[in-house]
Amino acid sequence: MDLVPEQIIRRRDLHDQLSGQSQGGISTPADHPIILLFTGRRLKRQQMTRLKKVE
């Protein structure tokens, strides 16, 4: 899965592709060298999230 900054994606789809913890604000997918941080409001009721790149 290619993650693109500012892309809007359903959080469920993100977890389906990368696994990791699906609840809470931090997710650490075991098979990928990334940490997902979820902050701020979710977009609408479909639990969408906007991707940001943090270096």
PDB file of N, CA and C in Angstrom:
ATOM      1  N   MET A   1       0.846  -1.176   0.000  1.00  0.00           N
ATOM      2  CA  MET A   1       0.000   0.000   0.000  1.00  0.00           C
ATOM      3  C   MET A   1       0.886   1.231   0.000  1.00  0.00           C
ATOM      4  N   ASP A   2       0.660   2.112  -0.951  1.00  0.00           N
ATOM      5  CA  ASP A   2       1.398   3.373  -1.001  1.00  0.00           C
ATOM      6  C   ASP A   2       0.664   4.408  -0.163  1.00  0.00           C
ATOM      7  N   LEU A   3       1.359   4.982   0.802  1.00  0.00           N
ATOM      8  CA  LEU A   3       0.788   6.038   1.627  1.00  0.00           C
ATOM      9  C   LEU A   3       1.264   7.372   1.082  1.00  0.00           C
ATOM     10  N   VAL A   4       0.333   8.249   0.806  1.00  0.00           N
ATOM     11  CA  VAL A   4       0.637   9.544   0.207  1.00  0.00           C
ATOM     12  C   VAL A   4       0.202  10.637   1.180  1.00  0.00           C
ATOM     13  N   PRO A   5       1.109  11.560   1.561  1.00  0.00           N
ATOM     14  CA  PRO A   5       0.710  12.651   2.440  1.00  0.00           C
ATOM     15  C   PRO A   5      -0.499  13.398   1.886  1.00  0.00           C
ATOM     16  N   GLU A   6      -1.399  13.770   2.782  1.00  0.00           N
ATOM     17  CA  GLU A   6      -2.641  14.491   2.494  1.00  0.00           C
ATOM     18  C   GLU A   6      -3.721  13.603   1.878  1.00  0.00           C
ATOM     19  N   GLN A   7      -3.406  12.334   1.617  1.00  0.00           N
ATOM     20  CA  GLN A   7      -4.415  11.393   1.127  1.00  0.00           C
ATOM     21  C   GLN A   7      -5.452  11.182   2.227  1.00  0.00           C
ATOM     22  N   ILE A   8      -6.710  11.066   1.843  1.00  0.00           N
ATOM     23  CA  ILE A   8      -7.766  10.759   2.796  1.00  0.00           C
ATOM     24  C   ILE A   8      -8.152   9.301   2.586  1.00  0.00           C
ATOM     25  N   ILE A   9      -8.138   8.546   3.667  1.00  0.00           N
ATOM     26  CA  ILE A   9      -8.372   7.108   3.579  1.00  0.00           C
ATOM     27  C   ILE A   9      -9.191   6.654   4.784  1.00  0.00           C
ATOM     28  N   ARG A  10     -10.003   5.625   4.588  1.00  0.00           N
ATOM     29  CA  ARG A  10     -10.733   5.061   5.719  1.00  0.00           C
ATOM     30  C   ARG A  10      -9.743   4.381   6.645  1.00  0.00           C
ATOM     31  N   ARG A  11      -9.868   4.671   7.912  1.00  0.00           N
ATOM     32  CA  ARG A  11      -8.951   4.086   8.892  1.00  0.00           C
ATOM     33  C   ARG A  11      -9.028   2.559   8.863  1.00  0.00           C
ATOM     34  N   ARG A  12     -10.214   2.016   8.680  1.00  0.00           N
ATOM     35  CA  ARG A  12     -10.383   0.565   8.607  1.00  0.00           C
ATOM     36  C   ARG A  12      -9.576  -0.021   7.442  1.00  0.00           C
ATOM     37  N   ASP A  13      -9.613   0.662   6.282  1.00  0.00           N
ATOM     38  CA  ASP A  13      -8.848   0.190   5.123  1.00  0.00           C
ATOM     39  C   ASP A  13      -7.346   0.216   5.411  1.00  0.00           C
ATOM     40  N   LEU A  14      -6.920   1.237   6.116  1.00  0.00           N
ATOM     41  CA  LEU A  14      -5.511   1.350   6.494  1.00  0.00           C
ATOM     42  C   LEU A  14      -5.099   0.162   7.364  1.00  0.00           C
ATOM     43  N   HIS A  15      -5.923  -0.162   8.351  1.00  0.00           N
ATOM     44  CA  HIS A  15      -5.619  -1.292   9.230  1.00  0.00           C
ATOM     45  C   HIS A  15      -5.752  -2.632   8.506  1.00  0.00           C
ATOM     46  N   ASP A  16      -6.697  -2.740   7.579  1.00  0.00           N
ATOM     47  CA  ASP A  16      -6.831  -3.981   6.804  1.00  0.00           C
ATOM     48  C   ASP A  16      -5.559  -4.261   6.009  1.00  0.00           C
ATOM     49  N   GLN A  17      -4.944  -3.218   5.474  1.00  0.00           N
ATOM     50  CA  GLN A  17      -3.738  -3.381   4.658  1.00  0.00           C
ATOM     51  C   GLN A  17      -2.468  -3.544   5.493  1.00  0.00           C
ATOM     52  N   LEU A  18      -2.383  -2.822   6.601  1.00  0.00           N
ATOM     53  CA  LEU A  18      -1.134  -2.784   7.367  1.00  0.00           C
ATOM     54  C   LEU A  18      -1.189  -3.524   8.691  1.00  0.00           C
ATOM     55  N   SER A  19      -2.379  -3.873   9.140  1.00  0.00           N
ATOM     56  CA  SER A  19      -2.650  -4.454  10.457  1.00  0.00           C
ATOM     57  C   SER A  19      -2.293  -3.438  11.542  1.00  0.00           C
ATOM     58  N   GLY A  20      -1.837  -3.870  12.682  1.00  0.00           N
ATOM     59  CA  GLY A  20      -1.588  -2.950  13.782  1.00  0.00           C
ATOM     60  C   GLY A  20      -2.839  -2.782  14.631  1.00  0.00           C
ATOM     61  N   GLN A  21      -2.723  -2.065  15.723  1.00  0.00           N
ATOM     62  CA  GLN A  21      -3.831  -1.855  16.639  1.00  0.00           C
ATOM     63  C   GLN A  21      -4.880  -0.963  15.981  1.00  0.00           C
ATOM     64  N   SER A  22      -6.138  -1.372  16.064  1.00  0.00           N
ATOM     65  CA  SER A  22      -7.189  -0.607  15.382  1.00  0.00           C
ATOM     66  C   SER A  22      -7.878   0.395  16.290  1.00  0.00           C
ATOM     67  N   GLN A  23      -7.578   0.380  17.567  1.00  0.00           N
ATOM     68  CA  GLN A  23      -8.184   1.337  18.482  1.00  0.00           C
ATOM     69  C   GLN A  23      -7.091   2.155  19.138  1.00  0.00           C
ATOM     70  N   GLY A  24      -7.459   3.344  19.554  1.00  0.00           N
ATOM     71  CA  GLY A  24      -6.485   4.218  20.188  1.00  0.00           C
ATOM     72  C   GLY A  24      -5.791   5.107  19.172  1.00  0.00           C
ATOM     73  N   GLY A  25      -4.857   5.904  19.621  1.00  0.00           N
ATOM     74  CA  GLY A  25      -4.223   6.887  18.766  1.00  0.00           C
ATOM     75  C   GLY A  25      -2.891   6.485  18.173  1.00  0.00           C
ATOM     76  N   ILE A  26      -2.365   5.319  18.577  1.00  0.00           N
ATOM     77  CA  ILE A  26      -1.071   4.868  18.070  1.00  0.00           C
ATOM     78  C   ILE A  26      -1.217   3.438  17.563  1.00  0.00           C
ATOM     79  N   SER A  27      -0.686   3.174  16.383  1.00  0.00           N
ATOM     80  CA  SER A  27      -0.727   1.830  15.810  1.00  0.00           C
ATOM     81  C   SER A  27       0.661   1.480  15.295  1.00  0.00           C
ATOM     82  N   THR A  28       1.129   0.292  15.638  1.00  0.00           N
ATOM     83  CA  THR A  28       2.470  -0.140  15.239  1.00  0.00           C
ATOM     84  C   THR A  28       2.377  -1.460  14.470  1.00  0.00           C
ATOM     85  N   PRO A  29       2.168  -1.392  13.160  1.00  0.00           N
ATOM     86  CA  PRO A  29       2.092  -2.613  12.353  1.00  0.00           C
ATOM     87  C   PRO A  29       3.403  -3.400  12.438  1.00  0.00           C
ATOM     88  N   ALA A  30       3.314  -4.665  12.818  1.00  0.00           N
ATOM     89  CA  ALA A  30       4.506  -5.487  13.043  1.00  0.00           C
ATOM     90  C   ALA A  30       5.319  -5.731  11.774  1.00  0.00           C
ATOM     91  N   ASP A  31       4.663  -5.814  10.635  1.00  0.00           N
ATOM     92  CA  ASP A  31       5.362  -6.158   9.389  1.00  0.00           C
ATOM     93  C   ASP A  31       5.818  -4.951   8.575  1.00  0.00           C
ATOM     94  N   HIS A  32       5.686  -3.751   9.135  1.00  0.00           N
ATOM     95  CA  HIS A  32       6.055  -2.532   8.405  1.00  0.00           C
ATOM     96  C   HIS A  32       6.859  -1.617   9.327  1.00  0.00           C
ATOM     97  N   PRO A  33       7.886  -0.957   8.815  1.00  0.00           N
ATOM     98  CA  PRO A  33       8.737  -0.100   9.644  1.00  0.00           C
ATOM     99  C   PRO A  33       8.138   1.298   9.839  1.00  0.00           C
ATOM    100  N   ILE A  34       6.882   1.342  10.285  1.00  0.00           N
ATOM    101  CA  ILE A  34       6.213   2.632  10.472  1.00  0.00           C
ATOM    102  C   ILE A  34       5.449   2.635  11.788  1.00  0.00           C
ATOM    103  N   ILE A  35       5.131   3.823  12.252  1.00  0.00           N
ATOM    104  CA  ILE A  35       4.239   4.023  13.391  1.00  0.00           C
ATOM    105  C   ILE A  35       3.133   4.944  12.901  1.00  0.00           C
ATOM    106  N   LEU A  36       1.893   4.550  13.115  1.00  0.00           N
ATOM    107  CA  LEU A  36       0.754   5.371  12.715  1.00  0.00           C
ATOM    108  C   LEU A  36       0.237   6.117  13.936  1.00  0.00           C
ATOM    109  N   LEU A  37       0.144   7.431  13.835  1.00  0.00           N
ATOM    110  CA  LEU A  37      -0.400   8.265  14.905  1.00  0.00           C
ATOM    111  C   LEU A  37      -1.706   8.868  14.414  1.00  0.00           C
ATOM    112  N   PHE A  38      -2.758   8.722  15.190  1.00  0.00           N
ATOM    113  CA  PHE A  38      -4.058   9.275  14.824  1.00  0.00           C
ATOM    114  C   PHE A  38      -4.391  10.377  15.818  1.00  0.00           C
ATOM    115  N   THR A  39      -4.477  11.601  15.309  1.00  0.00           N
ATOM    116  CA  THR A  39      -4.758  12.746  16.167  1.00  0.00           C
ATOM    117  C   THR A  39      -5.888  13.567  15.568  1.00  0.00           C
ATOM    118  N   GLY A  40      -6.444  14.438  16.359  1.00  0.00           N
ATOM    119  CA  GLY A  40      -7.471  15.346  15.857  1.00  0.00           C
ATOM    120  C   GLY A  40      -8.783  14.647  15.555  1.00  0.00           C
ATOM    121  N   ARG A  41      -9.637  15.372  14.888  1.00  0.00           N
ATOM    122  CA  ARG A  41     -10.954  14.845  14.550  1.00  0.00           C
ATOM    123  C   ARG A  41     -10.893  13.896  13.379  1.00  0.00           C
ATOM    124  N   ARG A  42     -11.760  12.927  13.412  1.00  0.00           N
ATOM    125  CA  ARG A  42     -11.919  12.055  12.251  1.00  0.00           C
ATOM    126  C   ARG A  42     -12.842  12.755  11.279  1.00  0.00           C
ATOM    127  N   LEU A  43     -12.665  12.468  10.012  1.00  0.00           N
ATOM    128  CA  LEU A  43     -13.461  13.107   8.980  1.00  0.00           C
ATOM    129  C   LEU A  43     -14.800  12.397   8.843  1.00  0.00           C
ATOM    130  N   LYS A  44     -15.843  13.092   9.202  1.00  0.00           N
ATOM    131  CA  LYS A  44     -17.220  12.604   9.098  1.00  0.00           C
ATOM    132  C   LYS A  44     -17.419  11.331   9.904  1.00  0.00           C
ATOM    133  N   ARG A  45     -18.449  10.612   9.590  1.00  0.00           N
ATOM    134  CA  ARG A  45     -18.778   9.423  10.372  1.00  0.00           C
ATOM    135  C   ARG A  45     -18.161   8.150   9.828  1.00  0.00           C
ATOM    136  N   GLN A  46     -17.561   8.198   8.652  1.00  0.00           N
ATOM    137  CA  GLN A  46     -16.968   6.992   8.084  1.00  0.00           C
ATOM    138  C   GLN A  46     -15.588   6.710   8.662  1.00  0.00           C
ATOM    139  N   GLN A  47     -15.186   7.465   9.658  1.00  0.00           N
ATOM    140  CA  GLN A  47     -13.892   7.314  10.310  1.00  0.00           C
ATOM    141  C   GLN A  47     -12.745   7.403   9.316  1.00  0.00           C
ATOM    142  N   MET A  48     -12.788   8.466   8.521  1.00  0.00           N
ATOM    143  CA  MET A  48     -11.719   8.728   7.564  1.00  0.00           C
ATOM    144  C   MET A  48     -10.586   9.446   8.290  1.00  0.00           C
ATOM    145  N   THR A  49      -9.406   9.327   7.772  1.00  0.00           N
ATOM    146  CA  THR A  49      -8.268  10.035   8.344  1.00  0.00           C
ATOM    147  C   THR A  49      -7.441  10.635   7.214  1.00  0.00           C
ATOM    148  N   ARG A  50      -6.818  11.777   7.480  1.00  0.00           N
ATOM    149  CA  ARG A  50      -5.944  12.419   6.493  1.00  0.00           C
ATOM    150  C   ARG A  50      -4.511  12.067   6.861  1.00  0.00           C
ATOM    151  N   LEU A  51      -3.764  11.561   5.897  1.00  0.00           N
ATOM    152  CA  LEU A  51      -2.389  11.137   6.152  1.00  0.00           C
ATOM    153  C   LEU A  51      -1.446  12.336   6.161  1.00  0.00           C
ATOM    154  N   LYS A  52      -0.543  12.353   7.116  1.00  0.00           N
ATOM    155  CA  LYS A  52       0.501  13.374   7.201  1.00  0.00           C
ATOM    156  C   LYS A  52       1.834  12.662   7.333  1.00  0.00           C
ATOM    157  N   LYS A  53       2.853  13.217   6.755  1.00  0.00           N
ATOM    158  CA  LYS A  53       4.189  12.630   6.868  1.00  0.00           C
ATOM    159  C   LYS A  53       4.969  13.377   7.941  1.00  0.00           C
ATOM    160  N   VAL A  54       5.513  12.639   8.877  1.00  0.00           N
ATOM    161  CA  VAL A  54       6.317  13.217   9.950  1.00  0.00           C
ATOM    162  C   VAL A  54       7.710  12.613   9.842  1.00  0.00           C
ATOM    163  N   GLU A  55       8.695  13.482   9.783  1.00  0.00           N
ATOM    164  CA  GLU A  55      10.073  12.976   9.673  1.00  0.00           C
ATOM    165  C   GLU A  55      10.835  13.269  10.932  1.00  0.00           C
TER     166      GLU A  55
END
